[in-house]
């Protein structure tokens, strides 16, 4: 084989490698997603999202019963109260979600806040948890919704956690107790920018 034929063969092999190697790398990474690393989101994605029905949210008090329709078509920050007491972590989470909504500036009209109480609680006791928070929606969770939440969080549901619900009623992201409102703001800001609904 002369010098020119060797050069031509090497050129053909190089072109073949340039075409095939990227395809093989992409195929390998799609089959082994652990190598891709996480996304840029700060919260944990609920995969697949959990669909809810709006009638699974039962208004806790007259204000909430009258305004529960506000959930439809809005992004909802859902604070969960799993027990019969709202401890410091729980109260801090409710306050953080209030501050978070205010931090969203012009987008705050696209966001609603909801406290979801999983167990029956005396209304007078509960009123202390959200005193002076007049726009906060409060709801009991119907049994079907509680089961869905327990599928997302199979162990004991911690006080102070936050769920994010999209305008179609899908629970799609969760944040642990002690979440940083600025992290949630970054995630929510991205979602609001790309969202065609809510």
XYZ file of C-alpha atoms in Angstrom:
198
model
C 0.000 0.000 0.000
C 1.494 3.291 -1.024
C 1.608 6.509 0.988
C -1.453 8.097 -0.700
C -3.688 5.047 -0.096
C -2.659 4.954 3.587
C -3.471 8.663 3.897
C -6.902 8.149 2.261
C -7.674 5.175 4.524
C -6.730 7.152 7.647
C -8.935 10.054 6.503
C -11.904 7.712 6.002
C -11.343 6.090 9.429
C -11.097 9.527 11.064
C -14.368 10.671 9.452
C -16.059 7.431 10.496
C -14.857 7.857 14.094
C -16.025 11.488 14.155
C -19.496 10.367 13.082
C -19.850 7.278 15.275
C -18.084 8.160 18.551
C -20.450 11.038 19.555
C -23.415 8.772 18.844
C -21.929 6.018 21.041
C -21.244 8.499 23.871
C -24.804 9.853 23.691
C -26.226 6.318 23.695
C -24.086 5.348 26.695
C -25.095 8.453 28.685
C -28.788 7.930 27.953
C -28.509 4.347 29.188
C -26.503 5.401 32.288
C -28.163 8.605 33.447
C -26.208 8.614 36.694
C -23.256 10.051 34.752
C -25.274 13.031 33.580
C -25.505 14.482 37.060
C -28.544 16.291 38.387
C -30.456 19.108 36.822
C -30.183 22.656 37.975
C -33.247 22.441 40.199
C -32.760 22.889 43.938
C -35.788 20.850 45.022
C -36.406 17.168 44.449
C -38.477 16.457 41.359
C -41.479 14.195 41.919
C -41.190 11.742 39.051
C -43.764 11.079 37.771
C -45.801 14.051 39.005
C -48.769 13.134 41.202
C -52.105 14.342 39.837
C -54.589 15.722 42.353
C -58.233 16.677 42.049
C -59.364 20.008 43.436
C -62.160 18.350 45.428
C -59.464 16.499 47.426
C -58.746 19.806 49.173
C -61.446 20.454 51.802
C -61.550 24.036 53.068
C -60.492 24.238 56.713
C -62.451 27.386 57.602
C -65.089 29.621 55.976
C -62.492 31.860 54.251
C -60.752 28.848 52.708
C -63.996 27.142 51.688
C -65.092 30.340 49.917
C -61.750 30.790 48.151
C -60.603 27.227 47.390
C -61.286 27.850 43.679
C -58.220 30.146 43.774
C -56.045 27.016 43.480
C -57.198 26.360 39.910
C -54.860 27.698 37.285
C -52.202 28.893 39.747
C -48.873 27.595 40.964
C -49.382 26.558 44.591
C -46.876 26.436 47.455
C -48.214 23.663 49.691
C -47.069 23.571 53.320
C -47.877 20.217 54.943
C -48.881 19.809 58.588
C -48.704 16.035 59.113
C -49.669 15.889 62.806
C -51.945 17.679 65.220
C -49.314 20.266 66.169
C -47.433 22.823 64.104
C -43.975 22.953 65.680
C -41.208 25.509 64.999
C -40.128 23.834 61.734
C -43.734 23.912 60.559
C -44.257 27.566 61.541
C -40.938 28.546 59.920
C -41.980 26.816 56.681
C -45.324 28.665 56.591
C -43.516 31.958 57.163
C -40.888 31.095 54.520
C -43.585 30.370 51.927
C -45.171 33.755 52.687
C -41.833 35.520 52.199
C -41.163 33.464 49.083
C -44.408 34.546 47.430
C -43.581 38.196 48.156
C -40.089 37.733 46.659
C -41.660 36.715 43.341
C -42.506 40.384 42.645
C -44.653 40.713 39.503
C -45.202 36.942 39.360
C -46.816 36.749 42.801
C -50.277 36.973 41.178
C -49.567 33.599 39.539
C -48.868 31.927 42.903
C -51.126 30.848 45.756
C -50.215 29.449 49.168
C -51.929 26.561 50.900
C -51.491 24.848 54.245
C -52.580 21.225 53.999
C -53.587 19.675 57.334
C -53.489 15.876 57.228
C -55.197 15.239 60.595
C -58.225 16.778 62.283
C -57.217 19.771 64.369
C -59.207 22.142 66.569
C -59.852 25.379 64.633
C -58.979 27.619 67.603
C -55.639 25.848 68.076
C -54.889 26.058 64.367
C -55.822 29.759 64.183
C -52.658 30.534 66.212
C -50.497 28.924 63.539
C -51.474 31.353 60.808
C -52.626 34.431 62.691
C -52.213 37.649 60.694
C -51.836 35.621 57.483
C -55.135 36.637 55.917
C -54.541 35.402 52.333
C -53.301 31.918 53.288
C -55.629 29.131 52.137
C -56.067 26.301 54.639
C -57.319 22.853 53.810
C -57.866 19.402 55.192
C -56.602 16.600 53.017
C -59.185 14.055 51.915
C -58.128 10.408 52.355
C -57.296 9.955 48.662
C -54.947 12.951 48.689
C -53.277 11.797 51.917
C -52.586 8.427 50.246
C -51.027 10.172 47.244
C -48.773 12.229 49.517
C -47.739 9.091 51.403
C -46.700 7.560 48.071
C -44.433 10.566 47.474
C -43.064 10.441 51.033
C -43.326 6.779 52.079
C -41.705 7.288 55.478
C -43.051 9.592 58.156
C -43.943 12.963 56.657
C -41.699 15.560 58.312
C -42.916 18.844 59.746
C -41.925 21.852 57.667
C -41.728 20.327 54.221
C -43.002 22.094 51.118
C -44.600 20.737 47.952
C -44.969 22.633 44.690
C -48.167 22.087 42.688
C -48.513 23.213 39.079
C -51.592 24.984 37.637
C -53.045 21.645 36.483
C -53.022 20.254 40.027
C -49.913 18.067 39.710
C -47.614 17.777 42.728
C -44.290 18.041 40.937
C -41.536 19.140 43.323
C -40.736 18.766 47.019
C -38.466 20.569 49.452
C -37.274 19.241 52.817
C -37.843 20.937 56.188
C -35.638 23.986 56.587
C -35.727 24.657 52.831
C -34.070 27.842 51.609
C -36.702 30.201 50.118
C -34.091 31.510 47.664
C -33.605 27.990 46.267
C -37.360 27.603 45.813
C -37.487 31.063 44.220
C -34.880 30.013 41.621
C -36.825 26.852 40.726
C -40.166 28.635 40.654
C -38.750 31.505 38.602
C -37.556 29.056 35.919
C -40.909 27.274 35.885
C -42.844 30.525 35.593
C -40.639 31.697 32.712
C -41.270 28.574 30.633
C -44.860 27.916 31.709
C -47.610 28.583 29.198
C -50.251 28.059 31.884
C -50.867 29.658 35.267
